[in-house]
Coordinates of C-alpha atoms in Angstrom, one line a residue:
M1 CA -78.9 13.0 31.7
C2 CA -78.3 17.1 32.9
G3 CA -76.8 17.1 36.5
I4 CA -76.8 19.5 39.1
V5 CA -74.5 20.5 42.2
G6 CA -75.5 23.4 44.0
V7 CA -73.2 23.8 47.5
T8 CA -73.5 27.1 50.0
G9 CA -71.2 28.1 53.1
N10 CA -68.0 25.6 52.1
L11 CA -64.7 26.8 51.6
K12 CA -63.8 23.7 49.4
A13 CA -67.4 24.5 47.1
R14 CA -65.3 24.6 43.9
D15 CA -63.9 21.5 44.5
I16 CA -66.6 20.0 45.1
L17 CA -68.7 21.6 42.5
M18 CA -66.3 20.0 40.4
E19 CA -66.2 16.5 41.6
G20 CA -69.7 16.3 41.4
L21 CA -69.4 17.2 37.6
H22 CA -67.1 14.2 37.1
R23 CA -69.3 11.6 39.1
L24 CA -72.4 12.6 37.0
E25 CA -69.9 12.8 34.0
Y26 CA -71.7 8.6 32.9
R27 CA -75.1 9.9 32.9
G28 CA -74.0 11.8 29.7
Y29 CA -74.4 15.4 28.5
D30 CA -72.7 17.8 25.6
S31 CA -71.6 20.8 27.7
A32 CA -71.3 21.9 31.4
G33 CA -70.9 25.5 33.7
V34 CA -70.3 26.1 37.4
A35 CA -71.0 29.8 39.0
M36 CA -70.0 30.7 42.4
M37 CA -70.6 34.1 44.7
D38 CA -67.7 35.4 46.1
S39 CA -67.9 37.3 50.1
S40 CA -69.7 40.1 48.3
G41 CA -71.8 38.8 46.9
T42 CA -70.7 39.1 43.0
V43 CA -71.4 36.0 40.8
R44 CA -69.1 34.8 38.1
R45 CA -69.7 31.9 36.1
A46 CA -67.4 29.7 33.2
R47 CA -69.4 26.9 30.8
A48 CA -68.0 25.1 27.6
A49 CA -69.5 22.8 25.3
G50 CA -68.1 20.1 25.4
K51 CA -66.6 17.6 28.7
V52 CA -66.2 18.8 32.2
A53 CA -62.5 18.7 30.9
N54 CA -63.2 21.5 29.1
L55 CA -64.9 23.2 31.8
G56 CA -61.9 23.2 34.2
A57 CA -59.9 25.4 31.1
E58 CA -62.4 28.2 31.6
L59 CA -62.1 28.6 35.4
T60 CA -60.4 31.6 36.4
D61 CA -58.9 32.7 39.7
E62 CA -61.9 34.9 39.9
I63 CA -64.4 32.4 40.7
I64 CA -64.3 31.3 43.8
G65 CA -66.0 31.4 47.1
Q66 CA -68.2 29.4 49.5
T67 CA -71.6 29.0 47.7
G68 CA -72.1 27.8 43.8
I69 CA -74.0 25.9 41.6
A70 CA -72.5 23.6 38.6
H71 CA -74.4 21.9 35.5
T72 CA -73.6 18.8 32.9
R73 CA -76.6 19.4 30.4
W74 CA -77.7 17.5 27.7
A75 CA -79.2 19.6 25.2
T76 CA -83.0 20.2 25.1
H77 CA -84.0 23.7 23.7
G78 CA -81.3 24.8 21.7
A79 CA -78.1 23.2 20.6
A80 CA -75.1 22.1 22.5
T81 CA -72.9 25.7 22.6
R82 CA -71.2 27.3 25.0
E83 CA -74.5 30.1 24.9
N84 CA -76.8 27.5 25.5
A85 CA -74.7 25.7 28.5
H86 CA -76.2 26.6 31.8
P87 CA -75.7 28.2 34.8
H88 CA -78.0 30.9 32.8
T89 CA -78.2 34.9 34.6
A90 CA -81.3 37.2 34.2
G91 CA -80.6 40.0 36.6
R92 CA -79.5 39.1 40.4
V93 CA -80.6 35.0 39.5
T94 CA -78.0 32.3 38.4
L95 CA -79.8 29.2 37.5
V96 CA -79.1 25.6 36.5
H97 CA -82.1 22.8 35.2
N98 CA -82.8 19.6 34.2
G99 CA -86.3 19.0 32.5
I100 CA -88.3 20.5 30.3
I101 CA -90.4 23.7 30.9
E102 CA -93.8 23.1 28.5
N103 CA -95.1 26.3 28.1
Y104 CA -91.8 28.6 28.0
K105 CA -92.6 29.7 24.8
N106 CA -95.8 31.6 26.0
L107 CA -93.8 32.8 29.7
R108 CA -91.3 34.2 26.9
V109 CA -93.6 36.2 25.1
D110 CA -94.8 37.5 28.6
L111 CA -91.2 38.3 29.7
A112 CA -90.2 39.9 26.5
A113 CA -93.1 41.7 26.5
Q114 CA -91.3 43.8 30.0
G115 CA -88.3 44.7 28.3
R116 CA -86.4 41.0 28.9
D117 CA -83.8 40.1 27.0
F118 CA -82.3 37.0 26.4
S119 CA -79.0 35.7 24.9
S120 CA -80.1 32.1 25.1
E121 CA -82.5 29.9 23.0
T122 CA -83.3 27.6 26.0
D123 CA -86.2 27.2 28.1
T124 CA -83.9 26.9 31.7
E125 CA -83.0 31.1 31.0
V126 CA -86.8 31.7 30.6
L127 CA -87.1 30.1 34.2
A128 CA -84.1 32.3 35.8
H129 CA -86.2 36.0 33.7
L130 CA -89.0 34.5 35.7
L131 CA -87.6 34.2 39.2
D132 CA -85.7 37.2 39.2
S133 CA -88.9 38.8 38.1
A134 CA -90.4 37.5 40.8
I135 CA -87.7 38.8 43.2
A136 CA -87.6 42.0 42.3
S137 CA -91.7 42.2 42.6
T138 CA -91.2 40.5 46.2
G139 CA -88.0 40.8 47.2
D140 CA -88.3 37.6 49.0
P141 CA -87.1 34.6 48.0
R142 CA -89.3 32.1 49.7
T143 CA -92.0 34.1 47.7
A144 CA -90.6 34.4 44.8
L145 CA -89.8 30.7 44.4
L146 CA -93.3 29.6 45.3
A147 CA -94.8 32.5 42.8
T148 CA -92.4 31.0 40.0
L149 CA -93.9 27.5 40.8
G150 CA -97.1 28.4 40.6
K151 CA -96.7 29.4 36.7
L152 CA -94.1 26.3 35.4
E153 CA -95.8 23.6 33.7
G154 CA -93.6 20.3 32.7
A155 CA -91.2 18.1 34.7
F156 CA -88.5 19.7 35.8
A157 CA -85.6 19.8 38.6
F158 CA -83.8 23.4 39.2
A159 CA -81.2 24.8 41.7
A160 CA -80.6 28.5 41.2
I161 CA -78.1 31.1 43.7
I162 CA -79.3 35.0 44.3
E163 CA -76.6 38.1 43.5
G164 CA -75.9 39.5 47.2
E165 CA -77.7 36.4 49.2
P166 CA -74.1 34.5 49.5
D167 CA -75.7 31.9 51.9
L168 CA -78.3 30.9 49.8
L169 CA -79.8 27.8 47.4
L170 CA -83.4 27.9 46.5
G171 CA -84.6 25.2 44.6
A172 CA -87.7 22.8 43.3
C173 CA -88.4 19.2 41.5
R174 CA -91.4 18.4 39.7
G175 CA -90.8 14.9 38.0
A176 CA -87.2 15.3 38.4
P177 CA -85.0 14.5 41.1
L178 CA -84.0 16.8 43.9
V179 CA -82.0 16.1 47.1
A180 CA -80.7 18.5 49.4
A181 CA -78.6 17.7 52.4
T182 CA -76.0 19.4 55.1
G183 CA -72.8 19.0 56.0
P184 CA -70.4 20.8 59.3
S185 CA -71.8 24.1 57.9
S186 CA -72.4 23.7 54.5
G187 CA -75.9 23.1 52.4
F188 CA -75.7 21.4 49.5
L189 CA -78.4 20.5 46.3
A190 CA -77.7 18.0 43.8
S191 CA -80.0 15.8 41.4
D192 CA -78.1 12.8 42.5
I193 CA -76.6 11.9 45.9
M194 CA -73.5 10.2 44.1
A195 CA -72.6 14.1 43.3
I196 CA -71.9 14.7 46.9
T197 CA -71.6 12.1 48.8
G198 CA -67.9 12.6 50.9
A199 CA -69.2 16.2 51.5
A200 CA -72.5 15.8 52.6
Q201 CA -73.6 14.2 56.4
T202 CA -77.6 14.5 56.4
V203 CA -79.5 14.1 53.0
I204 CA -82.9 14.6 52.5
Y205 CA -84.8 13.0 49.8
L206 CA -87.6 15.5 48.3
H207 CA -90.9 14.9 47.3
E208 CA -93.2 15.5 44.1
G209 CA -93.1 19.0 44.0
D210 CA -91.3 20.2 47.1
A211 CA -89.3 23.9 46.9
V212 CA -86.1 23.6 49.4
I213 CA -84.3 26.8 50.5
V214 CA -80.8 25.8 51.7
R215 CA -78.6 28.0 54.4
P216 CA -75.4 26.1 55.7
N217 CA -76.4 23.5 57.6
Q218 CA -80.1 24.0 57.2
V219 CA -82.6 23.3 54.8
E220 CA -86.3 24.6 54.7
V221 CA -88.6 22.2 52.6
F222 CA -92.0 23.8 50.8
D223 CA -95.1 21.7 49.6
T224 CA -97.3 22.1 46.7
A225 CA -99.4 24.1 48.9
G226 CA -96.9 26.4 49.9
Q227 CA -96.8 25.1 53.4
R228 CA -93.7 24.5 55.3
V229 CA -93.4 20.8 55.9
E230 CA -90.7 17.9 57.4
R231 CA -89.5 15.5 55.2
P232 CA -86.8 12.7 56.7
A233 CA -83.5 13.1 57.2
A234 CA -81.4 10.3 56.5
P235 CA -77.4 9.7 56.6
A236 CA -75.7 10.5 53.7
P237 CA -74.3 7.9 51.9
T238 CA -70.6 7.3 52.6
S239 CA -69.6 5.0 49.4
L240 CA -70.7 5.6 46.0
V241 CA -71.7 2.4 45.9
L242 CA -74.2 2.6 48.7
A243 CA -75.6 6.5 47.1
E244 CA -75.7 4.4 43.4
K245 CA -79.6 3.4 44.9
G246 CA -80.6 6.6 46.8
N247 CA -83.6 6.3 48.7
Y248 CA -84.8 3.6 46.7
R249 CA -85.6 0.5 47.8
H250 CA -84.3 -1.7 44.2
F251 CA -82.9 0.2 41.5
M252 CA -86.2 -1.4 39.2
Q253 CA -88.1 1.5 41.7
K254 CA -85.3 4.2 41.3
E255 CA -85.7 3.7 37.1
I256 CA -89.3 3.5 37.0
Y257 CA -89.2 7.1 38.8
E258 CA -86.0 8.4 36.3
Q259 CA -88.2 7.6 33.6
P260 CA -90.1 11.3 33.2
E261 CA -86.2 13.1 33.0
V262 CA -84.8 10.3 30.4
V263 CA -87.5 10.5 28.1
G264 CA -87.4 14.0 28.1
H265 CA -83.6 13.4 27.3
T266 CA -84.3 11.1 24.5
L267 CA -86.9 13.2 22.7
S268 CA -84.6 16.5 23.3
G269 CA -82.0 14.6 21.1
Y270 CA -84.8 13.9 18.5
L271 CA -86.6 17.3 18.5
D272 CA -86.6 20.8 18.0
P273 CA -89.2 22.3 20.3
V274 CA -88.3 25.6 18.6
A275 CA -88.6 25.3 15.4
G276 CA -92.0 22.6 16.4
E277 CA -89.7 20.2 14.4
V278 CA -88.4 16.8 14.7
R279 CA -84.8 16.8 14.0
P280 CA -83.4 15.5 10.4
R281 CA -80.3 13.1 11.4
E282 CA -77.7 12.2 8.9
G283 CA -78.8 9.4 7.1
I284 CA -82.4 8.7 7.8
D285 CA -84.8 9.0 5.3
F286 CA -87.9 7.1 5.0
S287 CA -89.5 9.0 2.1
A288 CA -87.8 6.1 -0.4
A289 CA -88.9 3.0 1.9
S290 CA -89.8 0.1 0.5
R291 CA -90.8 -1.3 4.6
L292 CA -89.0 -1.3 7.5
L293 CA -88.6 -4.2 9.4
I294 CA -88.1 -4.1 13.2
V295 CA -86.1 -6.7 14.9
G296 CA -85.5 -6.9 18.6
C297 CA -85.8 -9.3 21.5
G298 CA -88.8 -9.1 24.3
T299 CA -89.5 -5.8 25.5
A300 CA -87.4 -4.3 22.4
S301 CA -89.6 -6.2 20.4
Y302 CA -92.8 -4.9 22.3
A303 CA -91.5 -1.4 21.4
G304 CA -91.0 -1.9 17.6
Q305 CA -94.4 -3.6 17.9
I306 CA -95.8 -0.1 19.7
A307 CA -94.0 1.6 16.6
E308 CA -95.6 -0.5 13.8
Y309 CA -99.0 1.5 14.1
W310 CA -97.1 4.3 14.7
F311 CA -95.2 4.3 11.5
E312 CA -98.0 2.6 9.3
A313 CA -100.5 5.5 10.7
L314 CA -98.3 8.9 10.7
A315 CA -96.1 7.6 7.5
G316 CA -98.1 5.2 5.7
L317 CA -94.8 3.0 5.7
P318 CA -95.2 -1.3 5.7
V319 CA -94.3 -2.3 8.8
E320 CA -92.9 -5.7 9.4
V321 CA -92.2 -6.7 13.2
D322 CA -89.8 -9.5 14.4
I323 CA -88.7 -11.4 16.8
A324 CA -84.9 -11.5 15.9
S325 CA -84.1 -15.2 17.3
E326 CA -86.5 -16.5 14.9
F327 CA -86.2 -14.0 12.1
R328 CA -82.5 -14.9 11.9
Y329 CA -83.5 -18.2 10.9
R330 CA -86.7 -18.1 9.0
K331 CA -84.9 -16.9 5.8
P332 CA -86.7 -13.9 5.2
A333 CA -87.7 -12.7 1.9
F334 CA -86.0 -8.9 1.2
M335 CA -87.6 -6.1 -0.6
P336 CA -85.7 -3.4 -3.0
N337 CA -85.9 -0.3 -0.5
D338 CA -86.5 -2.0 2.5
V339 CA -84.8 -0.6 5.8
A340 CA -83.7 -2.3 9.0
L341 CA -84.2 -1.1 12.4
F342 CA -82.7 -3.0 15.3
I343 CA -83.5 -2.4 18.9
S344 CA -81.5 -3.3 21.9
Q345 CA -80.8 -1.5 24.7
S346 CA -77.5 -3.2 25.2
G347 CA -76.1 -3.1 21.6
E348 CA -74.7 -6.6 22.6
T349 CA -78.0 -8.9 22.6
A350 CA -76.5 -12.1 20.1
D351 CA -79.4 -12.6 18.6
T352 CA -80.6 -9.4 17.2
L353 CA -76.5 -8.0 16.7
E354 CA -76.6 -11.4 14.5
A355 CA -79.8 -10.4 12.5
M356 CA -78.5 -7.0 11.8
R357 CA -75.5 -8.5 10.1
M358 CA -77.5 -10.7 8.3
C359 CA -79.5 -7.8 6.9
K360 CA -76.0 -5.6 6.1
A361 CA -75.1 -8.5 4.5
A362 CA -77.8 -8.7 2.3
G363 CA -77.0 -4.8 1.3
L364 CA -80.2 -3.6 3.5
T365 CA -79.5 0.0 5.6
T366 CA -79.2 -1.1 9.1
I367 CA -80.5 1.6 11.9
V368 CA -80.0 0.7 15.2
L369 CA -81.7 2.2 18.5
V370 CA -79.2 1.5 21.0
N371 CA -78.7 2.9 25.1
S372 CA -74.7 2.2 24.5
P373 CA -73.5 4.0 21.6
L374 CA -70.1 2.2 21.7
S375 CA -71.6 -1.2 21.5
T376 CA -71.1 -3.9 18.6
M377 CA -74.2 -2.7 17.2
A378 CA -73.6 0.2 17.3
R379 CA -70.0 0.3 16.0
E380 CA -71.1 -2.4 13.0
A381 CA -74.7 -0.4 11.7
D382 CA -74.9 2.2 9.2
I383 CA -76.8 4.6 11.3
V384 CA -77.1 4.9 15.2
A385 CA -80.3 6.2 16.6
P386 CA -79.2 6.5 20.2
T387 CA -81.5 6.5 23.1
M388 CA -80.5 8.7 26.6
A389 CA -81.7 6.0 29.6
G390 CA -78.4 6.0 31.1
P391 CA -77.4 2.5 33.0
E392 CA -79.9 0.4 33.7
I393 CA -79.1 -2.1 36.5
G394 CA -82.7 -4.1 36.6
V395 CA -83.2 -6.9 34.8
A396 CA -86.9 -5.9 34.1
S397 CA -86.2 -3.0 31.6
T398 CA -88.1 -0.1 32.4
K399 CA -86.9 3.4 31.1
A400 CA -84.6 1.5 27.9
F401 CA -88.4 0.2 27.0
T402 CA -90.1 4.0 27.7
C403 CA -86.6 5.7 26.0
Q404 CA -87.5 3.2 22.9
L405 CA -90.8 4.4 22.5
G406 CA -90.0 8.2 22.2
S407 CA -87.2 8.0 20.1
L408 CA -89.8 5.5 17.6
A409 CA -92.1 8.5 18.4
A410 CA -90.1 10.9 16.8
L411 CA -88.6 8.8 13.6
A412 CA -92.4 7.9 13.3
V413 CA -93.1 11.5 12.6
L414 CA -90.3 12.4 10.9
A415 CA -91.3 9.6 8.0
G416 CA -94.3 10.6 7.8
V417 CA -92.7 14.0 7.4
Q418 CA -90.8 12.9 4.6
R419 CA -92.9 10.7 2.8
G420 CA -95.5 13.9 2.5
R421 CA -98.2 12.5 5.0
I422 CA -97.7 15.1 7.6
D423 CA -97.4 19.1 7.0
A424 CA -95.5 21.7 9.3
A425 CA -98.8 22.4 11.7
E426 CA -99.4 18.8 12.1
Q427 CA -95.5 18.4 13.0
A428 CA -95.5 21.3 15.3
S429 CA -98.2 19.8 17.2
H430 CA -96.8 16.3 17.0
V431 CA -93.5 17.9 18.3
T432 CA -95.7 19.8 21.3
R433 CA -97.6 16.3 22.5
L434 CA -94.0 14.6 22.4
M435 CA -92.5 17.2 25.0
G436 CA -95.4 17.4 26.8
I437 CA -94.7 13.9 27.5
P438 CA -92.3 13.6 31.3
G439 CA -94.9 16.4 32.7
L440 CA -97.6 13.6 32.1
M441 CA -95.3 10.9 33.3
A442 CA -94.5 12.6 36.2
Q443 CA -98.3 12.8 37.2
A444 CA -98.7 9.4 36.4
L445 CA -95.5 8.3 38.9
R446 CA -98.6 9.9 41.9
I447 CA -100.4 6.6 41.8
E448 CA -97.5 4.6 43.3
D449 CA -99.7 4.4 46.7
Q450 CA -102.7 2.8 44.6
I451 CA -100.9 0.4 42.6
N452 CA -99.1 -0.5 46.2
H453 CA -102.2 -1.2 47.9
L454 CA -103.7 -2.9 44.8
A455 CA -100.8 -5.5 44.7
G456 CA -101.3 -6.6 47.8
E457 CA -104.2 -8.7 46.3
L458 CA -103.0 -9.1 43.0
A459 CA -99.8 -11.4 44.4
Q460 CA -102.6 -13.8 45.4
A461 CA -103.7 -14.8 41.7
S462 CA -102.1 -17.5 40.1
I463 CA -102.7 -15.8 36.2
V464 CA -103.2 -12.7 34.9
L465 CA -104.6 -11.6 31.3
Y466 CA -103.7 -8.3 30.4
L467 CA -105.8 -6.6 27.2
G468 CA -105.7 -4.0 24.9
R469 CA -106.5 -3.0 21.5
N470 CA -104.2 -0.8 19.1
E471 CA -101.0 -0.1 20.2
F472 CA -102.2 -0.8 23.8
F473 CA -101.9 -4.9 22.6
P474 CA -98.2 -5.1 22.5
M475 CA -98.5 -2.9 25.7
A476 CA -100.4 -5.7 27.2
M477 CA -97.9 -7.9 26.3
E478 CA -95.3 -6.1 27.6
G479 CA -97.3 -5.3 31.3
A480 CA -97.6 -9.2 31.4
L481 CA -93.7 -10.1 30.8
K482 CA -93.1 -7.6 32.9
L483 CA -95.1 -9.6 35.7
K484 CA -94.2 -12.8 34.7
E485 CA -90.4 -11.5 34.8
I486 CA -90.0 -9.9 38.6
S487 CA -93.4 -12.2 40.8
Y488 CA -93.0 -15.3 38.2
I489 CA -96.9 -15.1 37.9
H490 CA -98.5 -16.7 34.8
A491 CA -99.3 -13.6 32.6
E492 CA -100.3 -13.2 29.0
G493 CA -101.2 -9.8 27.2
Y494 CA -104.0 -10.7 24.1
A495 CA -105.3 -7.8 21.9
A496 CA -108.9 -7.3 23.2
G497 CA -111.0 -8.0 20.3
E498 CA -109.2 -11.6 20.3
L499 CA -111.0 -12.7 23.8
K500 CA -113.6 -14.6 22.0
H501 CA -110.9 -16.5 19.9
G502 CA -109.8 -18.9 22.4
P503 CA -108.8 -16.4 25.8
I504 CA -112.3 -16.3 27.4
A505 CA -112.2 -19.8 28.4
L506 CA -109.9 -19.5 30.7
I507 CA -112.1 -16.3 32.7
E508 CA -113.7 -18.0 35.9
D509 CA -114.2 -16.2 39.5
D510 CA -111.3 -14.4 40.4
V511 CA -109.0 -14.5 37.8
A512 CA -107.1 -11.1 37.3
V513 CA -107.5 -9.0 34.4
I514 CA -106.1 -5.8 33.4
V515 CA -106.9 -4.0 30.3
I516 CA -105.8 -1.1 29.1
A517 CA -108.7 0.9 28.3
P518 CA -107.7 5.1 27.4
Y519 CA -110.4 6.7 26.3
D520 CA -109.8 6.9 22.4
E521 CA -112.0 5.9 19.4
L522 CA -112.0 2.1 20.7
F523 CA -112.9 2.6 24.0
T524 CA -116.3 1.4 23.7
K525 CA -114.6 -1.8 21.9
T526 CA -112.9 -2.2 24.4
R527 CA -115.6 -1.6 27.4
S528 CA -117.4 -4.4 25.9
S529 CA -114.4 -6.5 26.3
I530 CA -114.6 -5.7 29.9
Q531 CA -118.1 -6.7 30.1
E532 CA -117.2 -9.7 29.1
V533 CA -114.9 -11.2 31.4
R534 CA -116.7 -9.4 33.7
A535 CA -120.4 -11.3 33.7
R536 CA -117.7 -14.6 33.6
G537 CA -116.3 -13.6 37.7
A538 CA -113.5 -11.8 36.5
R539 CA -111.6 -9.3 38.8
V540 CA -111.3 -6.6 36.6
I541 CA -108.4 -3.9 37.0
A542 CA -109.0 -1.0 34.1
I543 CA -106.0 1.5 33.2
T544 CA -107.5 4.3 31.6
D545 CA -108.1 8.1 32.3
D546 CA -110.6 10.2 34.0
L547 CA -113.1 10.1 31.1
G548 CA -112.5 6.4 30.7
A549 CA -112.6 6.4 34.9
A550 CA -116.4 8.1 34.7
A551 CA -117.7 5.5 32.0
L552 CA -116.0 2.5 33.7
D553 CA -117.6 3.7 37.5
G554 CA -119.4 -0.2 38.5
E555 CA -118.2 -1.9 35.6
A556 CA -114.3 -2.9 37.1
S557 CA -113.5 -4.0 40.2
A558 CA -110.7 -1.5 40.6
I559 CA -109.6 1.5 38.3
I560 CA -105.6 2.9 38.0
T561 CA -107.0 7.2 36.6
L562 CA -103.5 8.2 34.9
P563 CA -103.4 11.7 33.6
R564 CA -105.3 11.9 30.1
A565 CA -102.4 11.6 27.0
E566 CA -103.2 11.7 23.2
G567 CA -102.0 10.4 20.3
L568 CA -98.3 9.3 20.5
A569 CA -98.3 10.0 24.7
A570 CA -100.7 7.8 25.5
P571 CA -98.1 4.8 25.3
L572 CA -95.6 5.8 27.1
V573 CA -97.8 7.2 30.0
A574 CA -99.6 3.8 30.7
A575 CA -96.2 2.1 30.5
V576 CA -95.8 3.8 34.4
A577 CA -98.9 1.9 35.6
V578 CA -97.8 -1.6 34.3
Q579 CA -94.5 -1.2 35.6
L580 CA -95.1 -0.3 39.0
L581 CA -98.0 -2.9 39.0
A582 CA -95.8 -5.5 38.5
Y583 CA -93.4 -4.1 40.5
Y584 CA -95.1 -3.5 43.6
V585 CA -96.6 -7.0 42.9
A586 CA -93.0 -8.7 42.9
V587 CA -92.6 -6.6 46.6
H588 CA -95.8 -7.9 47.7
K589 CA -94.2 -11.4 46.9
G590 CA -91.3 -10.9 48.1
T591 CA -89.0 -12.0 45.0
D592 CA -86.0 -10.6 43.7
V593 CA -87.2 -7.8 42.8
D594 CA -83.3 -6.3 40.4
Q595 CA -82.3 -10.1 39.5
P596 CA -84.7 -12.4 39.1
R597 CA -84.4 -15.8 39.0
N598 CA -83.0 -17.0 35.5
L599 CA -82.6 -14.2 33.9
A600 CA -79.6 -11.7 32.6
K601 CA -79.8 -8.0 31.7
S602 CA -77.7 -8.4 28.7
V603 CA -78.4 -12.2 26.5
T604 CA -75.0 -12.2 24.8
V605 CA -75.4 -16.2 23.1
E606 CA -78.5 -18.1 22.1

């Protein structure tokens, strides 16, 4: 995960920036940089590929001042090189940025037509040029900032300094976190309050879509309409332990909200948006595979079941998904050229690890999709396919799950290319849709208040059924698992087409049925399932998009409307709704959300 630190009006600015970068190292990154403005308003910067320690070696005595910005980068657009490292400078603007600017290609073409030159492959440099162009046109940083935001698509957070403005930081966030803070005669911006804990005295957690202007001991916030707004200021945490959760009530809530950012980082490791291609991964070749075995436990297994639909549809590759604890003991029969993919957040899950060892001993190529690159599974597998979810504290997996889905979606496209089922144009289309997922997830998070209201009623239910078709069938099972894990309500997920084969016997007055029903080619069939359970007295909550909401008007008791997402993106967007629903039901019931009873984060015994 990328990290942003910014400070103005502080004699120890350089020390604060470097300490902030060190505190953000745990999130993962591949380059780092810092830019500082001296008392004359001149900006100087240092950048380095690799670790923050490498950056320290690049710092000179000329890089000093009371105002500056710093960044740890996980490569998205462009390789992990010094040239692509942040901060990026364009004219008077120097800028650091987290996230993805989805429309950067079109913006770059327009800026190039204005005579602007680019020295990197990044979308960040495009943003710097765009802001500099707006400042040159308006002469006013506030006006330029708001005008720039109106042209951006995607999920992002950024901080900028402007040459000649020695006491000014500009920032904004949409689908990625950013906090503003003040201290004695100082102002701060950071993607994580941990970066400035100890230096800041008060903190403002910016809202979705906010723009911010920070001066020493002064913060001005503007909403999506460009109007000045007051956001509540709170005492800044005094220890890193207190800072870790930020302003969220639970780690699970924080981790749900981190998803646009971490899914974007994960996808960036698999996709080359400049070339419109999935990056080849050393050792991964599905072209001659006879079958793909996917093995995992719990949520990881459901991620694999969703991916089964993708690999078979896009690549024509037969897939078999197994629960690790069963796979180990059923004496599975292997075929020549089988490839085995194991999914684990921790890389230490006992059943999954032993299943992997069994396949490795049988001579199969083993791939592990894992969030912990130093784990046992990562060390023992033939190939490691990483996710970039960062540490996940809540026992109920959220961001690890969606990062797994993002990785699996990219690998399914890669398999389609390698097996000759996807041509260059189709690959580019898939990459564009995948890169748009973080922005869609950020939009989906805006339904939180509606879901909180629905959860108050759902918390009274004794049984909840989830229904879905195609890849939304395993998503229904994942939704039911989340609800069971943290609210202790009995919940089950079913394929909507199986309703008449038994589950419909459970339907009676006021039984809650949650139906995942995007407006796709199977919508009409899913709609018939809604009508069947509604006719028998069920209270139906439909999770759909705008077209589905219009079609279901009057047919569901409540409708949760998500942004319209097509193809591979749709399950990740739906995941936001099922996670928020489970979370708020548990909050209303008063359960221990982050550490539910009888459960452990990593199951390292049978």
